[in-house]
Tab-separated table of C-alpha atoms in Angstrom:
chain	number	residue	atom	x	y	z
A	251	MET	CA	65.860	-18.196	207.471
A	252	LEU	CA	63.663	-15.196	206.628
A	253	ILE	CA	66.519	-12.780	207.382
A	254	SER	CA	68.813	-14.628	204.969
A	255	ALA	CA	66.223	-14.439	202.192
A	256	ILE	CA	65.763	-10.691	202.695
A	257	ALA	CA	69.527	-10.096	202.610
A	258	ILE	CA	69.872	-12.021	199.348
A	259	VAL	CA	67.004	-10.137	197.698
A	260	THR	CA	68.501	-6.816	198.788
A	261	LEU	CA	71.904	-7.725	197.365
A	262	VAL	CA	70.413	-8.888	194.079
A	263	ARG	CA	68.445	-5.668	193.815
A	264	LEU	CA	71.591	-3.582	194.326
A	265	VAL	CA	73.480	-5.464	191.615
A	266	VAL	CA	70.645	-5.444	189.081
A	267	GLY	CA	70.040	-1.708	189.584
A	268	ALA	CA	73.599	-0.683	188.663
A	269	THR	CA	74.507	0.736	185.261
A	270	TYR	CA	77.987	0.178	183.891
A	271	GLN	CA	79.822	1.705	180.951
A	272	TRP	CA	82.309	-0.170	178.760
A	273	THR	CA	85.648	1.520	179.541
A	274	ASN	CA	88.371	-0.844	178.379
A	275	ASN	CA	88.832	-3.310	175.557
A	276	ILE	CA	92.124	-5.125	176.061
A	277	VAL	CA	93.060	-7.576	173.320
A	278	GLY	CA	96.226	-9.523	172.514
A	279	LEU	CA	99.428	-7.543	172.966
A	280	GLY	CA	97.496	-4.950	174.984
A	281	PHE	CA	97.608	-7.292	177.997
A	282	LEU	CA	101.365	-6.821	178.262
A	283	SER	CA	100.997	-3.086	178.901
A	284	ALA	CA	97.630	-3.155	180.726
A	285	PHE	CA	98.758	-5.543	183.467
A	286	LEU	CA	101.714	-5.779	185.836
A	287	PHE	CA	103.353	-9.179	186.231
A	288	GLN	CA	103.758	-9.484	189.992
A	289	ALA	CA	106.996	-11.359	190.657
A	290	ILE	CA	106.338	-11.592	194.388
A	291	SER	CA	106.503	-14.314	197.016
A	292	ASP	CA	103.342	-16.321	197.594
A	293	GLN	CA	101.357	-14.456	200.235
A	294	THR	CA	99.568	-17.660	201.259
A	295	HIS	CA	102.901	-19.461	201.800
A	296	GLY	CA	102.028	-22.146	199.262
A	297	GLN	CA	104.321	-23.781	196.733
A	298	VAL	CA	104.224	-21.263	193.909
A	299	ASN	CA	106.786	-18.897	192.438
A	300	TYR	CA	105.270	-15.876	190.684
A	301	ALA	CA	107.295	-15.191	187.545
A	302	ASN	CA	108.199	-11.852	186.002
A	303	VAL	CA	107.248	-11.078	182.401
A	304	GLN	CA	110.568	-12.327	180.980
A	305	THR	CA	110.444	-15.664	182.827
A	306	ALA	CA	106.772	-16.155	181.966
A	307	ALA	CA	107.506	-15.589	178.269
A	308	SER	CA	110.657	-17.731	178.177
A	309	GLN	CA	108.872	-20.658	179.875
A	310	ASN	CA	105.846	-20.239	177.580
A	311	LEU	CA	103.545	-19.394	180.491
A	312	THR	CA	102.292	-16.381	178.532
A	313	PHE	CA	102.034	-15.632	174.848
A	314	ALA	CA	100.641	-12.554	173.113
A	315	SER	CA	99.814	-11.864	169.492
A	316	THR	CA	97.760	-9.208	167.753
A	317	ASN	CA	94.401	-10.668	168.754
A	318	SER	CA	95.085	-13.207	171.507
A	319	PHE	CA	96.687	-13.467	174.910
A	320	ILE	CA	97.386	-16.818	176.530
A	321	VAL	CA	98.173	-17.509	180.181
A	322	GLN	CA	98.783	-21.149	180.992
A	323	ALA	CA	100.023	-23.334	183.798
A	324	ASP	CA	103.507	-24.818	183.973
A	325	SER	CA	102.848	-28.482	183.264
A	326	LYS	CA	106.437	-29.545	182.522
A	327	THR	CA	108.402	-28.888	185.699
A	328	VAL	CA	108.905	-31.887	187.995
A	329	LEU	CA	108.651	-30.496	191.496
A	330	ASN	CA	110.654	-31.270	194.592
A	331	PRO	CA	108.170	-31.571	197.501
A	332	ASN	CA	110.480	-29.410	199.620
A	333	GLY	CA	111.302	-26.959	196.832
A	334	PRO	CA	110.019	-23.499	195.993
A	335	GLY	CA	107.124	-24.693	193.849
A	336	ARG	CA	105.846	-24.226	190.338
A	337	ASN	CA	106.274	-21.029	188.325
A	338	SER	CA	102.997	-19.227	187.837
A	339	VAL	CA	101.728	-15.889	186.582
A	340	ARG	CA	100.089	-13.318	188.830
A	341	LEU	CA	98.666	-10.295	187.041
A	342	GLN	CA	97.467	-6.983	188.460
A	343	SER	CA	95.662	-4.374	186.403
A	344	ASN	CA	97.562	-1.110	185.974
A	345	LYS	CA	94.221	0.692	186.066
A	346	ARG	CA	92.359	0.938	189.376
A	347	PHE	CA	88.617	0.453	189.696
A	348	THR	CA	86.298	1.072	192.635
A	349	THR	CA	83.338	-0.880	191.273
A	350	ALA	CA	83.561	-3.011	188.171
A	351	VAL	CA	82.141	-5.850	186.169
A	352	THR	CA	84.791	-7.765	184.245
A	353	MET	CA	83.967	-9.705	181.114
A	354	PHE	CA	86.347	-12.113	179.419
A	355	VAL	CA	85.822	-13.710	176.041
A	356	LEU	CA	87.557	-17.078	176.279
A	357	CYS	CA	88.019	-19.201	173.206
């Protein structure tokens, strides 16, 4: 038990001691160019179909305007239990980070 407590304190100390700089401010339409829509097969072999940007937009899974970006679940498709699954959006940042803190303002 004592070893666990020491490990937690050490980890907290490492996190608290870090200094980060604000490097990106991605708002609204900026999401469309800052992220890659990964239209790939589900790596966990679940029932999901990752949609490309065109499919996501046409099925209203994503929407961008000047100051907002919306990603939402497909709540309309009636699924076949043996079928490919529900369309979903998987995003990957175009920019690579080694250490980062990500902040989202959700309204």
